[in-house]
Amino acid sequence: MNQIKLFIQQKNIVINNLSLNFNDIKDIKEKTKLINFKNIQEDIYLFQENIYYLGEEGKIFIDIYKKEIDILFNDYFYLTKNILESKIIQNFFNLYPLLKSYCVLKSAPVLEFKGPELAWNSLLFIYDSKQASIRLNISF
């Protein structure tokens, strides 16, 4: 299983032993040429194997043009009240307890994190009712 590590204080993601430093776009473009990535659209790459993050399997997409990362979790989740009831969100809070004070429930399906400690411009959890899944969107 491909473990992913997301470093909130720096613009860095590690998939297994592959480190992606988002302060260096040229480095990202070079690493997306590796065999594990598939170019699915201009400047959008899919890591072809499932990743494992926050206790769930998912897919990771990198959009170099928009400077975004999306992790689409495979687990189906049906929203009854708001996104906070998801075990993915609870696992995120357990992993990064200090970030609870930076979260804002924008609407029932959208949870946003903003704060000076975050290196990322935006970190959002978004519930997609059509796919019954949660997506983590990070922009840098």
Short mmCIF file of C-alpha atoms in Angstrom, two decimals:
data_model
loop_
_atom_site.label_atom_id
_atom_site.label_comp_id
_atom_site.label_asym_id
_atom_site.label_seq_id
_atom_site.Cartn_x
_atom_site.Cartn_y
_atom_site.Cartn_z
CA MET A 1 0.00 0.00 0.00
CA ASN A 2 1.29 3.46 -0.88
CA GLN A 3 1.54 5.52 2.29
CA ILE A 4 1.28 9.26 1.93
CA LYS A 5 2.61 11.84 4.35
CA LEU A 6 1.37 15.38 4.15
CA PHE A 7 3.45 18.03 5.88
CA ILE A 8 1.22 20.92 6.90
CA GLN A 9 4.00 23.29 7.95
CA GLN A 10 5.80 22.97 4.63
CA LYS A 11 4.77 22.47 1.04
CA ASN A 12 5.85 18.87 0.86
CA ILE A 13 4.12 15.55 0.25
CA VAL A 14 5.83 12.16 0.46
CA ILE A 15 4.36 9.13 -1.32
CA ASN A 16 6.37 6.13 -0.12
CA ASN A 17 9.92 7.44 -0.67
CA LEU A 18 9.04 9.94 -3.39
CA SER A 19 9.18 13.47 -2.00
CA LEU A 20 7.26 16.19 -3.86
CA ASN A 21 8.37 19.68 -2.86
CA PHE A 22 5.74 22.16 -3.98
CA ASN A 23 8.08 25.11 -3.52
CA ASP A 24 9.84 23.86 -6.65
CA ILE A 25 7.44 23.44 -9.60
CA LYS A 26 10.28 22.29 -11.91
CA ASP A 27 10.99 19.46 -9.47
CA ILE A 28 7.31 18.48 -9.48
CA LYS A 29 7.19 18.47 -13.29
CA GLU A 30 10.24 16.20 -13.42
CA LYS A 31 8.87 13.78 -10.84
CA THR A 32 5.48 13.51 -12.55
CA LYS A 33 7.34 12.05 -15.53
CA LEU A 34 8.06 9.00 -13.41
CA ILE A 35 6.27 5.75 -14.17
CA ASN A 36 3.80 6.04 -11.27
CA PHE A 37 2.18 9.17 -12.70
CA LYS A 38 -0.19 9.38 -15.63
CA ASN A 39 -0.84 12.63 -17.45
CA ILE A 40 -4.65 12.69 -17.66
CA GLN A 41 -4.97 16.24 -18.97
CA GLU A 42 -2.56 19.08 -19.67
CA ASP A 43 -0.62 19.69 -16.43
CA ILE A 44 -2.88 17.30 -14.45
CA TYR A 45 -1.31 14.09 -13.20
CA LEU A 46 -2.78 11.06 -11.46
CA PHE A 47 -0.69 8.85 -9.21
CA GLN A 48 -1.76 5.54 -10.75
CA GLU A 49 -1.85 3.46 -7.60
CA ASN A 50 -4.11 3.96 -4.61
CA ILE A 51 -2.63 5.89 -1.72
CA TYR A 52 -3.42 5.49 1.96
CA TYR A 53 -4.02 8.61 4.05
CA LEU A 54 -6.06 9.30 7.19
CA GLY A 55 -6.93 5.62 7.44
CA GLU A 56 -8.54 5.54 4.00
CA GLU A 57 -7.63 4.57 0.45
CA GLY A 58 -7.82 7.13 -2.29
CA LYS A 59 -6.37 8.64 -5.43
CA ILE A 60 -4.11 11.67 -5.60
CA PHE A 61 -4.23 14.18 -8.45
CA ILE A 62 -1.70 16.96 -9.00
CA ASP A 63 -2.65 20.02 -11.05
CA ILE A 64 0.56 21.89 -11.80
CA TYR A 65 -1.17 24.77 -13.61
CA LYS A 66 -3.62 25.50 -10.78
CA LYS A 67 -1.02 24.55 -8.16
CA GLU A 68 -3.42 22.17 -6.45
CA ILE A 69 -3.48 18.68 -5.05
CA ASP A 70 -6.67 16.65 -4.73
CA ILE A 71 -7.00 13.46 -2.73
CA LEU A 72 -10.24 11.70 -3.61
CA PHE A 73 -11.06 9.14 -0.92
CA ASN A 74 -12.57 5.83 -2.06
CA ASP A 75 -14.73 5.26 1.01
CA TYR A 76 -18.41 6.05 0.48
CA PHE A 77 -19.83 8.47 3.01
CA TYR A 78 -23.39 9.73 3.24
CA LEU A 79 -23.73 13.15 4.81
CA THR A 80 -26.53 13.48 7.35
CA LYS A 81 -25.58 16.68 9.21
CA ASN A 82 -22.21 18.03 8.12
CA ILE A 83 -18.77 16.91 7.04
CA LEU A 84 -17.48 16.97 10.64
CA GLU A 85 -19.17 13.61 11.28
CA SER A 86 -16.85 11.86 8.80
CA LYS A 87 -14.19 9.53 10.19
CA ILE A 88 -11.76 11.04 7.66
CA ILE A 89 -12.17 14.43 9.35
CA GLN A 90 -11.87 12.87 12.80
CA ASN A 91 -8.66 11.10 11.73
CA PHE A 92 -7.33 14.42 10.40
CA PHE A 93 -8.03 16.09 13.76
CA ASN A 94 -6.31 13.20 15.57
CA LEU A 95 -3.25 13.53 13.33
CA TYR A 96 -3.14 17.35 13.47
CA PRO A 97 -4.88 18.33 16.76
CA LEU A 98 -3.58 21.91 16.68
CA LEU A 99 -5.41 22.57 13.42
CA LYS A 100 -8.85 22.29 15.02
CA SER A 101 -8.58 25.96 15.93
CA TYR A 102 -8.01 26.85 12.25
CA CYS A 103 -11.03 25.08 10.80
CA VAL A 104 -14.15 26.83 9.63
CA LEU A 105 -17.27 24.97 8.57
CA LYS A 106 -18.08 26.98 5.42
CA SER A 107 -21.23 24.96 4.77
CA ALA A 108 -22.41 21.45 5.66
CA PRO A 109 -20.25 19.84 2.94
CA VAL A 110 -17.17 22.13 3.14
CA LEU A 111 -14.56 22.40 5.89
CA GLU A 112 -11.76 24.93 5.41
CA PHE A 113 -8.48 25.40 7.28
CA LYS A 114 -6.70 28.74 7.28
CA GLY A 115 -4.01 30.13 9.50
CA PRO A 116 -0.51 31.56 9.62
CA GLU A 117 0.98 28.16 10.57
CA LEU A 118 -0.21 26.62 7.32
CA ALA A 119 2.26 26.78 4.46
CA TRP A 120 -0.55 26.00 2.02
CA ASN A 121 -2.77 28.77 0.66
CA SER A 122 -5.90 26.72 1.18
CA LEU A 123 -6.78 23.35 2.66
CA LEU A 124 -10.37 22.19 2.13
CA PHE A 125 -12.33 19.02 2.76
CA ILE A 126 -15.27 18.88 0.36
CA TYR A 127 -18.11 16.37 0.34
CA ASP A 128 -19.32 15.42 -3.14
CA SER A 129 -22.91 14.19 -2.89
CA LYS A 130 -22.92 12.78 -6.45
CA GLN A 131 -20.00 10.47 -5.68
CA ALA A 132 -20.81 10.11 -1.95
CA SER A 133 -17.17 10.75 -1.18
CA ILE A 134 -14.86 13.26 0.42
CA ARG A 135 -12.11 15.12 -1.37
CA LEU A 136 -9.16 16.92 0.21
CA ASN A 137 -8.13 19.93 -1.88
CA ILE A 138 -4.88 21.71 -1.14
CA SER A 139 -3.68 24.75 -3.06
CA PHE A 140 -0.24 26.25 -2.79
#
